[in-house]
Coordinates of C-alpha atoms in Angstrom, one line a residue:
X1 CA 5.2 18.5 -14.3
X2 CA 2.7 17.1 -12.3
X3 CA 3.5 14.4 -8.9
X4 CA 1.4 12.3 -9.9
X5 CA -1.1 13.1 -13.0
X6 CA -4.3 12.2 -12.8
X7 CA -5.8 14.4 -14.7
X8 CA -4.1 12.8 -18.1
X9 CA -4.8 9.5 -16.8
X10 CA -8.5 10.6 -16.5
X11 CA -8.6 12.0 -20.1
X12 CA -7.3 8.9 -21.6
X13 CA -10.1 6.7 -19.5
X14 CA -12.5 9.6 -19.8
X15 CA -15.3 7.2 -22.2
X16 CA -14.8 4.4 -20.0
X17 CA -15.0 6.3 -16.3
X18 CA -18.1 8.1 -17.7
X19 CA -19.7 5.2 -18.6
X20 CA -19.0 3.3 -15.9
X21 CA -20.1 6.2 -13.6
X22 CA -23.3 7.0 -15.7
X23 CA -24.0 3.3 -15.7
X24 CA -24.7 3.6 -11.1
X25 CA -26.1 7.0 -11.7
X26 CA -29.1 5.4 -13.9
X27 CA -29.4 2.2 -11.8
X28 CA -29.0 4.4 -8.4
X29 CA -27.8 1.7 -6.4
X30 CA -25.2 3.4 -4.5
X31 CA -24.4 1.1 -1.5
X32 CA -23.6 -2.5 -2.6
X33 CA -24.7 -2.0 -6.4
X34 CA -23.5 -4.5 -8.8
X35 CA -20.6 -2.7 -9.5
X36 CA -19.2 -4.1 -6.5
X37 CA -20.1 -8.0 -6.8
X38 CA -18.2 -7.0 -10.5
X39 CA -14.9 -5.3 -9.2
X40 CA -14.9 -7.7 -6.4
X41 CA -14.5 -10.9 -8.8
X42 CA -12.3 -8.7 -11.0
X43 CA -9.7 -8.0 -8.5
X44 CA -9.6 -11.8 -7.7
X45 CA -9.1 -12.7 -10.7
X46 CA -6.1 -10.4 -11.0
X47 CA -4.5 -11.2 -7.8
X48 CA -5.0 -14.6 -7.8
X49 CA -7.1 -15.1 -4.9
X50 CA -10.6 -17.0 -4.4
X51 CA -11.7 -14.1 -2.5
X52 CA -11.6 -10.2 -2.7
X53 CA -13.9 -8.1 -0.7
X54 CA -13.9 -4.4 -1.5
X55 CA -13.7 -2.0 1.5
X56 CA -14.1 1.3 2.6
X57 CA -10.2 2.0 2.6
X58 CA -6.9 0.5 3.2
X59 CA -6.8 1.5 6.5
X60 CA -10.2 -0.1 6.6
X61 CA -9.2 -3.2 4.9
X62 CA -6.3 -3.6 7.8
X63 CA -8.9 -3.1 10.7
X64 CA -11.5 -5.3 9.3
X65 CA -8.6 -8.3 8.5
X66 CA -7.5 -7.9 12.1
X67 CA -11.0 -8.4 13.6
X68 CA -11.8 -10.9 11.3
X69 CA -8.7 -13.2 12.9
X70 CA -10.1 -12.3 16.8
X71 CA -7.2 -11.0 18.2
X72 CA -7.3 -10.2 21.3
X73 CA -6.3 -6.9 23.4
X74 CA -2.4 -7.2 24.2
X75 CA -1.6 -9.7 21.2
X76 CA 1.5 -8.0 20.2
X77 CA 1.9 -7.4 15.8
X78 CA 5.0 -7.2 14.6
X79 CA 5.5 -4.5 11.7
X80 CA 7.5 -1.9 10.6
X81 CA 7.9 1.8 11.7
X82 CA 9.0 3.2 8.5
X83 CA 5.1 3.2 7.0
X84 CA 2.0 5.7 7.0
X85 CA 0.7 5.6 10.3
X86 CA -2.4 3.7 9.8
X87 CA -0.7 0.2 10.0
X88 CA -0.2 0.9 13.8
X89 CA -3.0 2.8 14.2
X90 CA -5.6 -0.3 13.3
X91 CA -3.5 -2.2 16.1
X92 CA -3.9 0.4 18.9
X93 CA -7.7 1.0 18.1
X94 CA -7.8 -2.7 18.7
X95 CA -6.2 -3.1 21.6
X96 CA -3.2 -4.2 20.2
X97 CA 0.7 -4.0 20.8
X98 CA 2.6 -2.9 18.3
X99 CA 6.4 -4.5 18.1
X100 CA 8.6 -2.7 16.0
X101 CA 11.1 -4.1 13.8
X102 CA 13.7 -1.8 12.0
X103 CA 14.0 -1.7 8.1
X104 CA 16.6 -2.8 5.7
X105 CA 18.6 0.1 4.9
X106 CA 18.8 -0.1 1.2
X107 CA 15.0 -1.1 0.3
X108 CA 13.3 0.5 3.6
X109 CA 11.1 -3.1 3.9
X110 CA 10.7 -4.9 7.6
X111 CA 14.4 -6.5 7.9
X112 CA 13.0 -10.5 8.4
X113 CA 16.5 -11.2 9.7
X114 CA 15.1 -9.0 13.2
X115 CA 11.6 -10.7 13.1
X116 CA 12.6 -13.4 15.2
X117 CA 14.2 -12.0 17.9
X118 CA 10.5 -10.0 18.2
X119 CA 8.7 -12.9 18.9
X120 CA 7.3 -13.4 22.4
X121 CA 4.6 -16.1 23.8
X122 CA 1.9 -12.8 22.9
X123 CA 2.7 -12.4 19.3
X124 CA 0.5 -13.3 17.1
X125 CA 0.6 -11.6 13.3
X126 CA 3.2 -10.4 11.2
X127 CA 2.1 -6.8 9.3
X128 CA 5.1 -6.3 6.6
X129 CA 4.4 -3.4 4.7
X130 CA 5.0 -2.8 1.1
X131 CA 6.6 0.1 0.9
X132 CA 6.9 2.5 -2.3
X133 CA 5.8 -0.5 -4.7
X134 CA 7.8 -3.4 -3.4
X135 CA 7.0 -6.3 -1.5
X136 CA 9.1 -8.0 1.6
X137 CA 11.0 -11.3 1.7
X138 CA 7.9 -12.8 1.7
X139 CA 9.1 -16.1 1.9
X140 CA 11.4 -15.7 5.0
X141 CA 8.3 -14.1 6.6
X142 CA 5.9 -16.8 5.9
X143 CA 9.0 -19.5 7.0
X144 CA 8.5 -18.2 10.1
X145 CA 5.5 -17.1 10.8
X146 CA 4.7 -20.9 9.8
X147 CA 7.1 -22.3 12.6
X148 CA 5.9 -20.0 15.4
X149 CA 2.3 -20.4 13.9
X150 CA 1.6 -16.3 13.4
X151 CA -0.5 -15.0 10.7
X152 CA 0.5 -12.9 7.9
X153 CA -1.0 -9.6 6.7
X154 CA 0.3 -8.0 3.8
X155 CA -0.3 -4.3 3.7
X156 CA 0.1 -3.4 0.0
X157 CA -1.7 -0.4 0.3
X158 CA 1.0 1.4 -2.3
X159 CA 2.3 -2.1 -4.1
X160 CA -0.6 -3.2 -5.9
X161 CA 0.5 -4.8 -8.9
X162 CA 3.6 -5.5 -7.8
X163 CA 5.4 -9.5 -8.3
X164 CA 7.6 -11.2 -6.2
X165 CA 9.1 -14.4 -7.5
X166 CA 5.8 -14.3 -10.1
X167 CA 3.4 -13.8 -7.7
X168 CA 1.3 -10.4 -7.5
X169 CA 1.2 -8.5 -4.0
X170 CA -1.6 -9.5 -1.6
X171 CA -1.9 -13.4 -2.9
X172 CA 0.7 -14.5 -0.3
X173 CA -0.4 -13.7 3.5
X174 CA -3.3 -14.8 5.5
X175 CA -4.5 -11.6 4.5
X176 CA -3.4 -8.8 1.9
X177 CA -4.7 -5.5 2.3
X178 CA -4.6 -2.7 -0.5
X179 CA -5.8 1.1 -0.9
X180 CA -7.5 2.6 -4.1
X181 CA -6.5 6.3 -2.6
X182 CA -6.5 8.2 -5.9
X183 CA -2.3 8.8 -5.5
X184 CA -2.3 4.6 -5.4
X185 CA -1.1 2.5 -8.6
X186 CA -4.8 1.4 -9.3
X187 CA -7.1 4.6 -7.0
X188 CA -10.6 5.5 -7.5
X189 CA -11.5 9.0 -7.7
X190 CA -12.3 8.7 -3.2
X191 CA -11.5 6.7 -0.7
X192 CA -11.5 2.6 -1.1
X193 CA -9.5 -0.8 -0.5
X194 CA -10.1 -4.5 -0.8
X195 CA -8.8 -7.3 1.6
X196 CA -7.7 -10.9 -0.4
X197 CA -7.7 -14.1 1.6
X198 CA -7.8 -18.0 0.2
X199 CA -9.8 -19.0 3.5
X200 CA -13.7 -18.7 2.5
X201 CA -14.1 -18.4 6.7
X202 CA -12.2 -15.3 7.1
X203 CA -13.5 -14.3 3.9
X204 CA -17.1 -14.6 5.2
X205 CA -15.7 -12.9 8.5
X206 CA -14.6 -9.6 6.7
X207 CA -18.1 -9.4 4.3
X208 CA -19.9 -9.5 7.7
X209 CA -17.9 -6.9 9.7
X210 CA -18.0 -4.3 6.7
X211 CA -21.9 -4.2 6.9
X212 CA -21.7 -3.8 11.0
X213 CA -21.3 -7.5 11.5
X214 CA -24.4 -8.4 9.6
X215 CA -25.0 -12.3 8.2
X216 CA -28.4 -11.2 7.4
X217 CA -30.8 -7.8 7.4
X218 CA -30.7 -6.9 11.3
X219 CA -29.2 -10.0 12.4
X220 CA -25.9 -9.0 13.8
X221 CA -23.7 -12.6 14.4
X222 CA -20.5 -10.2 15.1
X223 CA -19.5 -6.9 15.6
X224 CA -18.6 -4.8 12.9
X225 CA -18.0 -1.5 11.5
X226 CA -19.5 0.7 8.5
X227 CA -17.0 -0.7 5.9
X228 CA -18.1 -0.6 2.7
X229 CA -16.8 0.7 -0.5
X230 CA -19.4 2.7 -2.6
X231 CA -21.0 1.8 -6.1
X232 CA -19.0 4.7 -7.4
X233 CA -16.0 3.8 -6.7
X234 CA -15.9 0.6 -7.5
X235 CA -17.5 1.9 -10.8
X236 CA -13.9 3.9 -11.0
X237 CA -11.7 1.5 -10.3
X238 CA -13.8 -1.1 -12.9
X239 CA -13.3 1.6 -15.9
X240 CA -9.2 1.6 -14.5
X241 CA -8.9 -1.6 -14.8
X242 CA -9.1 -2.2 -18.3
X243 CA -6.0 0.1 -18.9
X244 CA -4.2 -1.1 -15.6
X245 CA -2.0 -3.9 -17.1
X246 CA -0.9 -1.9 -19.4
X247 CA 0.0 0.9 -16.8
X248 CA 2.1 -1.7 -14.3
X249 CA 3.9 -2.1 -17.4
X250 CA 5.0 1.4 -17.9
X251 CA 5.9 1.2 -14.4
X252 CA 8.0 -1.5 -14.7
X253 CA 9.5 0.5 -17.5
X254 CA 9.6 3.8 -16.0
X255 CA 11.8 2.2 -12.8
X256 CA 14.3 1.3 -15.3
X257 CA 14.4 4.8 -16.7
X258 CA 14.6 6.4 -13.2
X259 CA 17.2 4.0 -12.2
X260 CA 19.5 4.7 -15.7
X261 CA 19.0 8.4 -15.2
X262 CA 19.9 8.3 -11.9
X263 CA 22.8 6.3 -12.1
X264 CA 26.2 8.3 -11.0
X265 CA 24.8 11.3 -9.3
X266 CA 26.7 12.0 -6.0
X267 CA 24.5 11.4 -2.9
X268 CA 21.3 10.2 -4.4
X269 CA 21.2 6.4 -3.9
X270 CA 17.2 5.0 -5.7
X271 CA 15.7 2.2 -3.2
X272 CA 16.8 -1.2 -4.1
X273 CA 14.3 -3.8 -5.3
X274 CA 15.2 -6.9 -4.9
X275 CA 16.0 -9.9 -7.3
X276 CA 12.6 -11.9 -8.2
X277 CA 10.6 -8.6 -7.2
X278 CA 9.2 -5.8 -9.2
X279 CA 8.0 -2.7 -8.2
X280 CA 4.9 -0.9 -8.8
X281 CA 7.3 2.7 -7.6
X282 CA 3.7 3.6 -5.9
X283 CA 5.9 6.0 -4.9
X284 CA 9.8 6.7 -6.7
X285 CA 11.6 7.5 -3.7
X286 CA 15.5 8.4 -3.5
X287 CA 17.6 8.4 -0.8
X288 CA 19.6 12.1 -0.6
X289 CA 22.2 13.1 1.8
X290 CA 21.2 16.8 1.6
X291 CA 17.6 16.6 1.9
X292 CA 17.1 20.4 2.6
X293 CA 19.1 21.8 -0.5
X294 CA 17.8 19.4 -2.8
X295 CA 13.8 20.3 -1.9
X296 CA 14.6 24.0 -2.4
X297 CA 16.2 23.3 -5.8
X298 CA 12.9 21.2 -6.4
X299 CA 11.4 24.0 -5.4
X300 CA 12.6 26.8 -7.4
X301 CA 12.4 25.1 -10.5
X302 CA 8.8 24.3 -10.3
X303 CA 9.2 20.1 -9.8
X304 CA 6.9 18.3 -7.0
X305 CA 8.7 16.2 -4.5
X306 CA 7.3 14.6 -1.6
X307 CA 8.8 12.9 1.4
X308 CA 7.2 9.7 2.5
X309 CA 7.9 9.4 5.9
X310 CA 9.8 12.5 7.4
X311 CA 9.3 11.1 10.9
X312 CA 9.4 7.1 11.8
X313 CA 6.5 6.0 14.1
X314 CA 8.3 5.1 17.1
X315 CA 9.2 8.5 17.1
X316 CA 5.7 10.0 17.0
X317 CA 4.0 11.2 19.8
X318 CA 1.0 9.6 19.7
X319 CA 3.3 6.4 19.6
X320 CA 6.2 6.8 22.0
X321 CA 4.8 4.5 24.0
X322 CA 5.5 1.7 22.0
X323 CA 8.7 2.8 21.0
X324 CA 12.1 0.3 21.6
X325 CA 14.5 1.4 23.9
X326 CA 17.7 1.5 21.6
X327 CA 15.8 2.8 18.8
X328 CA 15.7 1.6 15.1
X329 CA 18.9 3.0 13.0
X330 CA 17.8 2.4 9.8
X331 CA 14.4 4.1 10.2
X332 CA 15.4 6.8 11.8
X333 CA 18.6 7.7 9.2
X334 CA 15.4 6.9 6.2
X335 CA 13.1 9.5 7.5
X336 CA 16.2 12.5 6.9
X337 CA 17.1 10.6 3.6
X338 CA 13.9 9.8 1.6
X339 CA 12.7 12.0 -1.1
X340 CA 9.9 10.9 -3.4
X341 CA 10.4 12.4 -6.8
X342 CA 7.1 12.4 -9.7
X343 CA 5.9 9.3 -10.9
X344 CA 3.0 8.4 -13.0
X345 CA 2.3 5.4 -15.5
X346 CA 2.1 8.7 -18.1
X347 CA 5.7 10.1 -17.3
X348 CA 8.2 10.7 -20.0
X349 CA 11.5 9.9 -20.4
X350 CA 12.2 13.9 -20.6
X351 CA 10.7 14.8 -17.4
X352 CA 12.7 12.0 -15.6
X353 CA 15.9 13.9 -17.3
X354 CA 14.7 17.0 -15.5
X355 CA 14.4 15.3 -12.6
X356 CA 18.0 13.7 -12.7
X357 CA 19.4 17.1 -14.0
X358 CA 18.4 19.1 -10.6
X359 CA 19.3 15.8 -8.4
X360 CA 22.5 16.8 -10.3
X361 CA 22.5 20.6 -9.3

């Protein structure tokens, strides 16, 4: 059983990925081919979005939205510290303060009942995170990041795809930010990311900063970084594309499997989704009360598991600095709970009853 099987996913897209990657090797434009100008109004489209602009990664999608707004050293972001690190690590590069909120216990998302007691004259944005496939409460967070008058920045590196009340994840911030890591719901065969925004002047901010803040050839009106996503990649993700409806789907689908499977077993608790949301399960993560036990029996019988995030950041030493005084409960008690069990949009309904039968013991 594989984690996450991408090598059946490339078989069944094998015609279109090696057309699609023949296609930039005969035109050999490999930086900024048309392949990107393509995916680009592709991935609008999908989203919803007047704007997409591909990007290096997600963690360069982050970086580049944050510049692209002009904060300034010491404007504190709230976000949450039950995430991969690089949501906080754009904000320190930046010069920015990092205010972190603790998680709801059951879904592991940025509890928006805590935001406002974070907010200070300094803050600025608010970075939710959509963890394992699932958005936020959205709509609490923009209610009040609208009354405070704070930007939103939707990190759906592992949620894209994903709905909430309809709507698809990164259409609903200032900015949403997504990953095409291969392990992601839609991931090229590299690194790669895309940033969505409705304003065409923040749009035009993050197309400038990707090229080293470039408006034209050697005429530098900002500065910027070396952002961009290659022809290749985008080539990838175009030839996924065709098939990725289809694959949230089975998703969809699968989550309902996992979650009948699953149902009953002592100590091993799925994480919630919402009403009005569906997840993506970028990752199909479980809550277990013997974390330790459970691996080895994983283990021995030849199953992957993963656990997405062992140690919260406020507890990481690169990032005690920025870490509360009282610490954040739910967080913490997440990172010695969460294990994340295979998922793929190719899974079948008998490997998910392997799965449940050694959750079992």
């Amino acid at each position: 059983m594989e984690f996450i099987d991408l090598k059946r996913q490339y078989r069944e897209l094998k015609p279109a990925v090696d057309a699609r990657i023949q296609a930039v090797l005969d035109h050999g434009q490999f930086i900024m081919g048309p392949e990107v100008q393509e995916l680009e109004t592709s991935l609008a489209a999908y989203v919803g979005t007047p704007h997409c602009i591909t990007v290096a990664s997600g963690t360069e999608a982050l970086l580049i939205s944050l510049m692209a707004l002009g904060l300034k050293p010491g404007d504190e972001v709230i976000t949450s510290p039950f995430t991969f690190v690089a949501t906080a690590e754009v904000l320190v590069l930046l010069g920015l303060v990092p205010v972190f909120v603790d998680v709801e216990p059951d879904t592991a998302l940025i509890d928006a009942a805590q935001l406002e007691a974070a907010i200070t004259p300094r803050t600025r944005a608010i970075l939710p995170v959509s963890l394992y496939g699932q958005l936020a409460d959205m709509d609490a967070i923009s209610n009040l990041a609208s009354r405070y008058s704070l930007v939103v920045i939707e990190d759906g590196a592992q949620s894209f795809g994903a709905l909430y009340k309809g709507r698809r994840s990164c259409s609903m911030g200032t900015f949403g930010c997504t990953s095409f890591f291969p392990s992601k719901p839609l991931g090229c065969y590299g690194d790669g990311g895309a940033i969505f925004c409705d304003d065409p002047a923040l749009a035009q901010a993050c197309r400038e900063i990707r090229v080293h803040g470039q408006s034209r050839r050697y005429h530098h009106t900002r500065i910027g970084v070396g952002g961009r996503m290659d022809t290749l990649q985008c080539a990838v993700v175009l030839a996924k594309m065709e098939r990725f409806p289809s694959e949230v789907e089975a998703r969809f689908l699968l989550g309902d499997c996992y979650r009948e499977a699953l149902a009953g077993i002592s100590g091993v608790e799925m994480i919630a989704v919402r009403e009005e949301r569906r997840s993506v399960w970028g990752q199909m993560t479980v809550r277990v009360k013997d974390r330790a036990a459970v691996l080895e029996r994983f283990r021995k019988a030849g199953v992957p598991t993963a656990v997405h995030y062992p140690t919260p950041l406020h507890r990481q030493p690169a990032y005690l600095s920025w870490a509360p005084v009282d610490g954040l409960a739910s967080a913490e008690r997440l990172a010695e709970e969460v294990l994340s069990l295979p998922m793929h949009p190719y899974l079948s309904s008998d490997e998910i009853g392997q799965v449940a039968e050694l959750l079992r013991g």
